[in-house]
């Protein structure tokens, strides 16, 4: 859907120069999603015409791998510390992710895969080509599957995330991100970090207070965040509170 140059706006590599390659399509519906335009494949892909310019040229979809690599070259991909393969949900297209990761990694940047953390078979296909798996741990209080009836609550995602995390650990680095909203329930948060600790208590876990967007009108107060982090730290060695930052500087 998009190729553009910016800085990483969230997670442990926040602030690092990053070239984003955004793939279309998603099978979840997060209440706080900041990119609902990615839920369905778009008729056109947008390629930024200069680093940070915010201006784009369009190409009809589907675009060829060579066109994406050329768009990345035009944005001086080698000058970035990371390429973020993001979405939508990139693992709905594992063949494309593997090809993009190999083609862009060869140009120098590390490959960071941003994923909802559920498509375990697809991850197994691509994990050898990825340097950092940045996976969400979705909470059923705020997330439903696109196939769920409107208004229904999704079944918990914990077991699927645990299976995904076990495969993600084959990558050099894995980070788990939990978006915390006013609706997030203590029991599901505690279950999430208990499951992470079962795999490895040293895995970095980021508590990301939701950025108000869509139906989410408010974020989470610092008192609640600090209390949650303290509880998470009783079982995990690397817990961090990191809000999204790119919105503060007006970056894409
Ligand atoms: S998984 Fe990502 S793209 Fe899909 S709805 Fe959730 S936040 Fe949006």
PDB file of C-alpha atoms and ligand atoms in Angstrom:
ATOM      1  CA  UNK A   1       0.000   0.000   0.000  1.00  0.00           C
ATOM      2  CA  UNK A   2       2.753   2.448   0.926  1.00  0.00           C
ATOM      3  CA  UNK A   3       6.502   2.920   0.936  1.00  0.00           C
ATOM      4  CA  UNK A   4       7.749   5.914   2.899  1.00  0.00           C
ATOM      5  CA  UNK A   5      10.648   7.151   5.018  1.00  0.00           C
ATOM      6  CA  UNK A   6      10.168   8.255   8.614  1.00  0.00           C
ATOM      7  CA  UNK A   7      11.243   7.405  12.152  1.00  0.00           C
ATOM      8  CA  UNK A   8      10.043   4.487  14.189  1.00  0.00           C
ATOM      9  CA  UNK A   9       7.178   5.840  16.259  1.00  0.00           C
ATOM     10  CA  UNK A  10       6.755   3.124  18.859  1.00  0.00           C
ATOM     11  CA  UNK A  11       8.439   0.269  20.678  1.00  0.00           C
ATOM     12  CA  UNK A  12      12.041  -0.114  21.821  1.00  0.00           C
ATOM     13  CA  UNK A  13      13.526   1.324  18.609  1.00  0.00           C
ATOM     14  CA  UNK A  14      11.462   4.505  18.785  1.00  0.00           C
ATOM     15  CA  UNK A  15      13.179   7.401  17.051  1.00  0.00           C
ATOM     16  CA  UNK A  16      15.363   5.335  14.720  1.00  0.00           C
ATOM     17  CA  UNK A  17      15.402   6.050  10.995  1.00  0.00           C
ATOM     18  CA  UNK A  18      13.033   3.600   9.371  1.00  0.00           C
ATOM     19  CA  UNK A  19      11.759   2.912   5.896  1.00  0.00           C
ATOM     20  CA  UNK A  20       8.194   1.631   6.070  1.00  0.00           C
ATOM     21  CA  UNK A  21       6.706  -0.851   3.631  1.00  0.00           C
ATOM     22  CA  UNK A  22       3.018  -1.195   4.394  1.00  0.00           C
ATOM     23  CA  UNK A  23       1.039  -4.169   3.089  1.00  0.00           C
ATOM     24  CA  UNK A  24      -2.720  -4.094   2.698  1.00  0.00           C
ATOM     25  CA  UNK A  25      -5.343  -6.331   4.273  1.00  0.00           C
ATOM     26  CA  UNK A  26      -6.084  -7.227   7.868  1.00  0.00           C
ATOM     27  CA  UNK A  27      -8.198  -9.932   9.472  1.00  0.00           C
ATOM     28  CA  UNK A  28      -8.579  -8.118  12.810  1.00  0.00           C
ATOM     29  CA  UNK A  29     -10.506  -5.025  13.822  1.00  0.00           C
ATOM     30  CA  UNK A  30      -8.770  -3.281  16.734  1.00  0.00           C
ATOM     31  CA  UNK A  31     -10.904  -0.564  18.303  1.00  0.00           C
ATOM     32  CA  UNK A  32      -7.862   1.728  18.399  1.00  0.00           C
ATOM     33  CA  UNK A  33      -6.535   0.970  14.902  1.00  0.00           C
ATOM     34  CA  UNK A  34      -4.806   4.071  13.490  1.00  0.00           C
ATOM     35  CA  UNK A  35      -4.710   2.730   9.930  1.00  0.00           C
ATOM     36  CA  UNK A  36      -8.171   1.398   9.025  1.00  0.00           C
ATOM     37  CA  UNK A  37      -7.427   2.337   5.418  1.00  0.00           C
ATOM     38  CA  UNK A  38      -5.244  -0.793   5.375  1.00  0.00           C
ATOM     39  CA  UNK A  39      -8.010  -3.220   6.260  1.00  0.00           C
ATOM     40  CA  UNK A  40      -8.691  -3.997   2.636  1.00  0.00           C
ATOM     41  CA  UNK A  41      -6.242  -4.070  -0.258  1.00  0.00           C
ATOM     42  CA  UNK A  42      -6.145  -0.705  -2.036  1.00  0.00           C
ATOM     43  CA  UNK A  43      -6.476  -0.180  -5.796  1.00  0.00           C
ATOM     44  CA  UNK A  44      -3.269   1.853  -5.784  1.00  0.00           C
ATOM     45  CA  UNK A  45       0.038   1.746  -3.910  1.00  0.00           C
ATOM     46  CA  UNK A  46       1.666   5.036  -2.835  1.00  0.00           C
ATOM     47  CA  UNK A  47       5.419   5.578  -3.053  1.00  0.00           C
ATOM     48  CA  UNK A  48       6.891   8.618  -1.294  1.00  0.00           C
ATOM     49  CA  UNK A  49       8.868  10.713  -3.749  1.00  0.00           C
ATOM     50  CA  UNK A  50      11.532  11.997  -1.326  1.00  0.00           C
ATOM     51  CA  UNK A  51      12.560  11.302   2.277  1.00  0.00           C
ATOM     52  CA  UNK A  52      10.088  13.023   4.595  1.00  0.00           C
ATOM     53  CA  UNK A  53       8.483  14.904   1.694  1.00  0.00           C
ATOM     54  CA  UNK A  54       5.016  13.534   2.383  1.00  0.00           C
ATOM     55  CA  UNK A  55       4.338  13.610  -1.353  1.00  0.00           C
ATOM     56  CA  UNK A  56       3.581  10.386  -3.177  1.00  0.00           C
ATOM     57  CA  UNK A  57       3.219   8.911  -6.623  1.00  0.00           C
ATOM     58  CA  UNK A  58       0.729   6.127  -7.207  1.00  0.00           C
ATOM     59  CA  UNK A  59       1.013   2.793  -8.987  1.00  0.00           C
ATOM     60  CA  UNK A  60      -1.892   0.412  -9.613  1.00  0.00           C
ATOM     61  CA  UNK A  61      -1.974  -2.684  -7.449  1.00  0.00           C
ATOM     62  CA  UNK A  62      -0.718  -5.311  -7.384  1.00  0.00           C
ATOM     63  CA  UNK A  63       2.765  -3.818  -7.611  1.00  0.00           C
ATOM     64  CA  UNK A  64       5.766  -5.942  -8.568  1.00  0.00           C
ATOM     65  CA  UNK A  65       8.529  -6.692  -6.069  1.00  0.00           C
ATOM     66  CA  UNK A  66      10.979  -4.835  -8.318  1.00  0.00           C
ATOM     67  CA  UNK A  67       8.824  -1.693  -8.128  1.00  0.00           C
ATOM     68  CA  UNK A  68       8.823  -1.772  -4.324  1.00  0.00           C
ATOM     69  CA  UNK A  69      12.585  -2.288  -4.218  1.00  0.00           C
ATOM     70  CA  UNK A  70      13.049   0.585  -6.672  1.00  0.00           C
ATOM     71  CA  UNK A  71      10.829   2.826  -4.516  1.00  0.00           C
ATOM     72  CA  UNK A  72      12.950   1.893  -1.503  1.00  0.00           C
ATOM     73  CA  UNK A  73      16.151   2.676  -3.413  1.00  0.00           C
ATOM     74  CA  UNK A  74      14.733   6.065  -4.408  1.00  0.00           C
ATOM     75  CA  UNK A  75      14.314   6.814  -0.687  1.00  0.00           C
ATOM     76  CA  UNK A  76      17.922   5.763   0.020  1.00  0.00           C
ATOM     77  CA  UNK A  77      16.974   2.609   1.908  1.00  0.00           C
ATOM     78  CA  UNK A  78      20.603   1.927   2.817  1.00  0.00           C
ATOM     79  CA  UNK A  79      20.657   5.116   4.930  1.00  0.00           C
ATOM     80  CA  UNK A  80      17.974   3.741   7.277  1.00  0.00           C
ATOM     81  CA  UNK A  81      18.670   1.634  10.354  1.00  0.00           C
ATOM     82  CA  UNK A  82      15.505  -0.387   9.872  1.00  0.00           C
ATOM     83  CA  UNK A  83      12.971  -1.431   7.312  1.00  0.00           C
ATOM     84  CA  UNK A  84       9.591  -1.958   8.955  1.00  0.00           C
ATOM     85  CA  UNK A  85       7.345  -4.440   7.183  1.00  0.00           C
ATOM     86  CA  UNK A  86       3.962  -3.427   8.502  1.00  0.00           C
ATOM     87  CA  UNK A  87       0.312  -3.281   7.607  1.00  0.00           C
ATOM     88  CA  UNK A  88      -2.496  -4.063   7.825  1.00  0.00           C
ATOM     89  CA  UNK A  89      -1.199  -7.486   8.643  1.00  0.00           C
ATOM     90  CA  UNK A  90       1.862  -8.323   6.558  1.00  0.00           C
ATOM     91  CA  UNK A  91       1.771 -12.020   7.393  1.00  0.00           C
ATOM     92  CA  UNK A  92      -1.388 -12.406   5.321  1.00  0.00           C
ATOM     93  CA  UNK A  93       1.146 -12.292   2.428  1.00  0.00           C
ATOM     94  CA  UNK A  94       4.102 -14.360   3.675  1.00  0.00           C
ATOM     95  CA  UNK A  95       5.617 -14.935   0.226  1.00  0.00           C
ATOM     96  CA  UNK A  96       5.760 -11.185  -0.357  1.00  0.00           C
ATOM     97  CA  UNK A  97       7.152 -10.568   3.136  1.00  0.00           C
ATOM     98  CA  UNK A  98       9.935 -13.114   2.611  1.00  0.00           C
ATOM     99  CA  UNK A  99      10.862 -11.623  -0.767  1.00  0.00           C
ATOM    100  CA  UNK A 100      10.784  -8.037   0.489  1.00  0.00           C
ATOM    101  CA  UNK A 101      12.765  -8.915   3.607  1.00  0.00           C
ATOM    102  CA  UNK A 102      15.497 -10.630   1.614  1.00  0.00           C
ATOM    103  CA  UNK A 103      15.670  -7.880  -1.005  1.00  0.00           C
ATOM    104  CA  UNK A 104      15.775  -5.024   1.486  1.00  0.00           C
ATOM    105  CA  UNK A 105      17.987  -6.688   4.088  1.00  0.00           C
ATOM    106  CA  UNK A 106      20.633  -7.129   1.391  1.00  0.00           C
ATOM    107  CA  UNK A 107      20.770  -3.318   1.143  1.00  0.00           C
ATOM    108  CA  UNK A 108      21.830  -2.919   4.797  1.00  0.00           C
ATOM    109  CA  UNK A 109      18.965  -2.107   7.170  1.00  0.00           C
ATOM    110  CA  UNK A 110      17.708  -4.540   9.766  1.00  0.00           C
ATOM    111  CA  UNK A 111      14.270  -5.964   9.065  1.00  0.00           C
ATOM    112  CA  UNK A 112      11.580  -5.350  11.674  1.00  0.00           C
ATOM    113  CA  UNK A 113       8.324  -7.226  11.198  1.00  0.00           C
ATOM    114  CA  UNK A 114       5.314  -5.493  12.769  1.00  0.00           C
ATOM    115  CA  UNK A 115       2.569  -8.057  13.217  1.00  0.00           C
ATOM    116  CA  UNK A 116      -0.617  -8.812  15.111  1.00  0.00           C
ATOM    117  CA  UNK A 117       1.093 -11.955  16.321  1.00  0.00           C
ATOM    118  CA  UNK A 118      -1.395 -14.621  15.295  1.00  0.00           C
ATOM    119  CA  UNK A 119      -0.384 -16.039  11.886  1.00  0.00           C
ATOM    120  CA  UNK A 120       2.031 -18.653  13.153  1.00  0.00           C
ATOM    121  CA  UNK A 121       2.392 -20.737   9.986  1.00  0.00           C
ATOM    122  CA  UNK A 122       3.128 -17.622   7.942  1.00  0.00           C
ATOM    123  CA  UNK A 123       5.712 -16.496  10.478  1.00  0.00           C
ATOM    124  CA  UNK A 124       7.495 -19.836  10.209  1.00  0.00           C
ATOM    125  CA  UNK A 125       7.892 -19.162   6.468  1.00  0.00           C
ATOM    126  CA  UNK A 126       9.551 -15.772   6.933  1.00  0.00           C
ATOM    127  CA  UNK A 127      11.249 -15.720  10.330  1.00  0.00           C
ATOM    128  CA  UNK A 128      14.689 -16.599   8.933  1.00  0.00           C
ATOM    129  CA  UNK A 129      14.662 -13.316   6.990  1.00  0.00           C
ATOM    130  CA  UNK A 130      13.658 -11.069   9.900  1.00  0.00           C
ATOM    131  CA  UNK A 131      15.868  -9.409  12.532  1.00  0.00           C
ATOM    132  CA  UNK A 132      13.183  -8.193  14.937  1.00  0.00           C
ATOM    133  CA  UNK A 133       9.694  -9.613  15.374  1.00  0.00           C
ATOM    134  CA  UNK A 134       7.548  -6.910  16.955  1.00  0.00           C
ATOM    135  CA  UNK A 135       4.335  -8.669  17.869  1.00  0.00           C
ATOM    136  CA  UNK A 136       1.194  -7.346  19.425  1.00  0.00           C
ATOM    137  CA  UNK A 137      -0.540  -9.268  22.178  1.00  0.00           C
ATOM    138  CA  UNK A 138      -4.165  -8.503  21.450  1.00  0.00           C
ATOM    139  CA  UNK A 139      -6.734  -8.144  24.215  1.00  0.00           C
ATOM    140  CA  UNK A 140     -10.228  -9.367  23.490  1.00  0.00           C
ATOM    141  CA  UNK A 141     -11.686  -6.334  25.287  1.00  0.00           C
ATOM    142  CA  UNK A 142     -10.590  -4.115  22.381  1.00  0.00           C
ATOM    143  CA  UNK A 143     -10.047  -6.398  19.403  1.00  0.00           C
ATOM    144  CA  UNK A 144     -12.256  -8.637  17.333  1.00  0.00           C
ATOM    145  CA  UNK A 145     -11.710 -10.708  14.240  1.00  0.00           C
ATOM    146  CA  UNK A 146     -13.020  -9.264  10.989  1.00  0.00           C
ATOM    147  CA  UNK A 147     -15.129 -12.404  10.657  1.00  0.00           C
ATOM    148  CA  UNK A 148     -16.819 -11.956  14.065  1.00  0.00           C
ATOM    149  CA  UNK A 149     -20.404 -10.702  14.099  1.00  0.00           C
ATOM    150  CA  UNK A 150     -20.482  -6.944  14.662  1.00  0.00           C
ATOM    151  CA  UNK A 151     -20.506  -6.036  18.313  1.00  0.00           C
ATOM    152  CA  UNK A 152     -19.519  -9.490  19.563  1.00  0.00           C
ATOM    153  CA  UNK A 153     -16.502  -9.983  21.789  1.00  0.00           C
ATOM    154  CA  UNK A 154     -13.646 -12.037  20.379  1.00  0.00           C
ATOM    155  CA  UNK A 155     -12.444 -15.196  22.103  1.00  0.00           C
ATOM    156  CA  UNK A 156      -9.164 -14.618  23.976  1.00  0.00           C
ATOM    157  CA  UNK A 157      -6.061 -14.622  21.785  1.00  0.00           C
ATOM    158  CA  UNK A 158      -3.643 -15.847  24.474  1.00  0.00           C
ATOM    159  CA  UNK A 159      -3.110 -19.416  23.258  1.00  0.00           C
ATOM    160  CA  UNK A 160      -2.553 -18.338  19.642  1.00  0.00           C
ATOM    161  CA  UNK A 161      -0.135 -15.615  20.737  1.00  0.00           C
ATOM    162  CA  UNK A 162       1.837 -18.080  22.866  1.00  0.00           C
ATOM    163  CA  UNK A 163       2.255 -20.401  19.868  1.00  0.00           C
ATOM    164  CA  UNK A 164       3.331 -17.447  17.735  1.00  0.00           C
ATOM    165  CA  UNK A 165       5.834 -16.255  20.333  1.00  0.00           C
ATOM    166  CA  UNK A 166       7.478 -19.663  20.439  1.00  0.00           C
ATOM    167  CA  UNK A 167       8.227 -19.385  16.706  1.00  0.00           C
ATOM    168  CA  UNK A 168       9.101 -15.666  16.857  1.00  0.00           C
ATOM    169  CA  UNK A 169      11.964 -16.487  19.236  1.00  0.00           C
ATOM    170  CA  UNK A 170      13.826 -18.015  16.292  1.00  0.00           C
ATOM    171  CA  UNK A 171      14.486 -14.422  15.155  1.00  0.00           C
ATOM    172  CA  UNK A 172      17.456 -12.563  16.695  1.00  0.00           C
ATOM    173  CA  UNK A 173      15.046 -10.330  18.639  1.00  0.00           C
ATOM    174  CA  UNK A 174      11.409 -10.419  19.630  1.00  0.00           C
ATOM    175  CA  UNK A 175       9.381  -7.711  21.356  1.00  0.00           C
ATOM    176  CA  UNK A 176       5.844  -8.040  22.694  1.00  0.00           C
ATOM    177  CA  UNK A 177       3.625  -4.958  22.646  1.00  0.00           C
ATOM    178  CA  UNK A 178       0.448  -4.587  24.663  1.00  0.00           C
ATOM    179  CA  UNK A 179      -1.752  -1.620  23.806  1.00  0.00           C
ATOM    180  CA  UNK A 180      -3.455  -0.580  27.046  1.00  0.00           C
ATOM    181  CA  UNK A 181      -6.765   1.268  26.864  1.00  0.00           C
ATOM    182  CA  UNK A 182      -9.282   2.383  29.492  1.00  0.00           C
ATOM    183  CA  UNK A 183     -11.237  -0.788  28.614  1.00  0.00           C
ATOM    184  CA  UNK A 184      -8.306  -3.188  29.109  1.00  0.00           C
ATOM    185  CA  UNK A 185      -9.043  -5.603  31.918  1.00  0.00           C
ATOM    186  CA  UNK A 186      -6.523  -6.545  34.600  1.00  0.00           C
ATOM    187  CA  UNK A 187      -7.210 -10.268  34.221  1.00  0.00           C
ATOM    188  CA  UNK A 188      -6.405 -10.321  30.497  1.00  0.00           C
ATOM    189  CA  UNK A 189      -3.268  -8.210  30.968  1.00  0.00           C
ATOM    190  CA  UNK A 190      -2.043 -10.505  33.716  1.00  0.00           C
ATOM    191  CA  UNK A 191      -2.768 -13.572  31.599  1.00  0.00           C
ATOM    192  CA  UNK A 192      -0.785 -12.013  28.741  1.00  0.00           C
ATOM    193  CA  UNK A 193       2.380 -11.377  30.704  1.00  0.00           C
ATOM    194  CA  UNK A 194       2.066 -14.709  32.530  1.00  0.00           C
ATOM    195  CA  UNK A 195       2.091 -16.420  29.124  1.00  0.00           C
ATOM    196  CA  UNK A 196       5.102 -14.376  27.966  1.00  0.00           C
ATOM    197  CA  UNK A 197       6.998 -15.254  31.146  1.00  0.00           C
ATOM    198  CA  UNK A 198       6.279 -18.932  30.553  1.00  0.00           C
ATOM    199  CA  UNK A 199       8.115 -18.678  27.228  1.00  0.00           C
ATOM    200  CA  UNK A 200      10.930 -16.438  28.498  1.00  0.00           C
ATOM    201  CA  UNK A 201      10.729 -13.820  31.287  1.00  0.00           C
ATOM    202  CA  UNK A 202      13.518 -11.867  29.561  1.00  0.00           C
ATOM    203  CA  UNK A 203      11.455 -11.014  26.470  1.00  0.00           C
ATOM    204  CA  UNK A 204      10.921  -7.233  26.347  1.00  0.00           C
ATOM    205  CA  UNK A 205       7.280  -6.297  26.945  1.00  0.00           C
ATOM    206  CA  UNK A 206       6.118  -2.804  25.977  1.00  0.00           C
ATOM    207  CA  UNK A 207       3.020  -1.339  27.591  1.00  0.00           C
ATOM    208  CA  UNK A 208       1.795   1.199  25.056  1.00  0.00           C
ATOM    209  CA  UNK A 209      -0.922   3.547  26.295  1.00  0.00           C
ATOM    210  CA  UNK A 210      -3.456   3.861  23.526  1.00  0.00           C
ATOM    211  CA  UNK A 211      -3.293   6.956  21.346  1.00  0.00           C
ATOM    212  CA  UNK A 212      -6.879   8.268  21.181  1.00  0.00           C
ATOM    213  CA  UNK A 213      -8.162   7.386  17.726  1.00  0.00           C
ATOM    214  CA  UNK A 214     -11.444   6.269  16.199  1.00  0.00           C
ATOM    215  CA  UNK A 215     -13.854   5.142  18.906  1.00  0.00           C
ATOM    216  CA  UNK A 216     -11.171   5.495  21.595  1.00  0.00           C
ATOM    217  CA  UNK A 217     -11.505   9.015  22.974  1.00  0.00           C
ATOM    218  CA  UNK A 218      -9.152   8.830  25.969  1.00  0.00           C
ATOM    219  CA  UNK A 219      -5.926   7.164  26.992  1.00  0.00           C
ATOM    220  CA  UNK A 220      -4.757   5.621  30.251  1.00  0.00           C
ATOM    221  CA  UNK A 221      -3.499   7.651  33.197  1.00  0.00           C
ATOM    222  CA  UNK A 222       0.057   7.440  34.436  1.00  0.00           C
ATOM    223  CA  UNK A 223      -1.015   6.049  37.801  1.00  0.00           C
ATOM    224  CA  UNK A 224      -2.631   3.010  36.179  1.00  0.00           C
ATOM    225  CA  UNK A 225       0.277   2.538  33.798  1.00  0.00           C
ATOM    226  CA  UNK A 226       2.848   2.566  36.591  1.00  0.00           C
ATOM    227  CA  UNK A 227       0.763   0.156  38.657  1.00  0.00           C
ATOM    228  CA  UNK A 228       0.435  -2.225  35.707  1.00  0.00           C
ATOM    229  CA  UNK A 229       4.160  -2.046  34.965  1.00  0.00           C
ATOM    230  CA  UNK A 230       4.978  -2.828  38.596  1.00  0.00           C
ATOM    231  CA  UNK A 231       2.757  -5.902  38.502  1.00  0.00           C
ATOM    232  CA  UNK A 232       4.178  -7.024  35.177  1.00  0.00           C
ATOM    233  CA  UNK A 233       7.705  -6.648  36.535  1.00  0.00           C
ATOM    234  CA  UNK A 234       6.953  -9.221  39.216  1.00  0.00           C
ATOM    235  CA  UNK A 235       7.210 -11.882  36.504  1.00  0.00           C
ATOM    236  CA  UNK A 236       9.087 -10.210  33.645  1.00  0.00           C
ATOM    237  CA  UNK A 237      12.586  -8.707  33.581  1.00  0.00           C
ATOM    238  CA  UNK A 238      12.154  -6.097  30.828  1.00  0.00           C
ATOM    239  CA  UNK A 239       8.930  -4.097  31.019  1.00  0.00           C
ATOM    240  CA  UNK A 240       8.744  -0.644  29.435  1.00  0.00           C
ATOM    241  CA  UNK A 241       6.060   2.025  29.108  1.00  0.00           C
ATOM    242  CA  UNK A 242       6.466   3.595  25.662  1.00  0.00           C
ATOM    243  CA  UNK A 243       3.764   5.752  24.051  1.00  0.00           C
ATOM    244  CA  UNK A 244       3.563   6.395  20.325  1.00  0.00           C
ATOM    245  CA  UNK A 245       5.743   9.378  19.447  1.00  0.00           C
ATOM    246  CA  UNK A 246       5.484   9.956  15.705  1.00  0.00           C
ATOM    247  CA  UNK A 247       2.172  11.768  16.106  1.00  0.00           C
ATOM    248  CA  UNK A 248       3.891  14.337  18.347  1.00  0.00           C
ATOM    249  CA  UNK A 249       6.258  15.421  15.583  1.00  0.00           C
ATOM    250  CA  UNK A 250       3.703  15.085  12.823  1.00  0.00           C
ATOM    251  CA  UNK A 251       5.563  12.227  11.136  1.00  0.00           C
ATOM    252  CA  UNK A 252       3.819   9.608   9.027  1.00  0.00           C
TER     253      UNK A 252
HETATM  254  S1  LIG B   1      -4.033  -5.650  13.556  1.00  0.00           S
HETATM  255 FE1  LIG B   1      -3.109  -3.648  13.062  1.00  0.00          FE
HETATM  256  S2  LIG B   1      -3.984  -3.044  11.067  1.00  0.00           S
HETATM  257 FE2  LIG B   1      -5.235  -4.728  11.881  1.00  0.00          FE
HETATM  258  S3  LIG B   1      -6.942  -3.680  12.910  1.00  0.00           S
HETATM  259 FE3  LIG B   1      -5.360  -4.105  14.462  1.00  0.00          FE
HETATM  260  S4  LIG B   1      -4.071  -2.262  14.543  1.00  0.00           S
HETATM  261 FE4  LIG B   1      -5.307  -2.166  12.631  1.00  0.00          FE
END
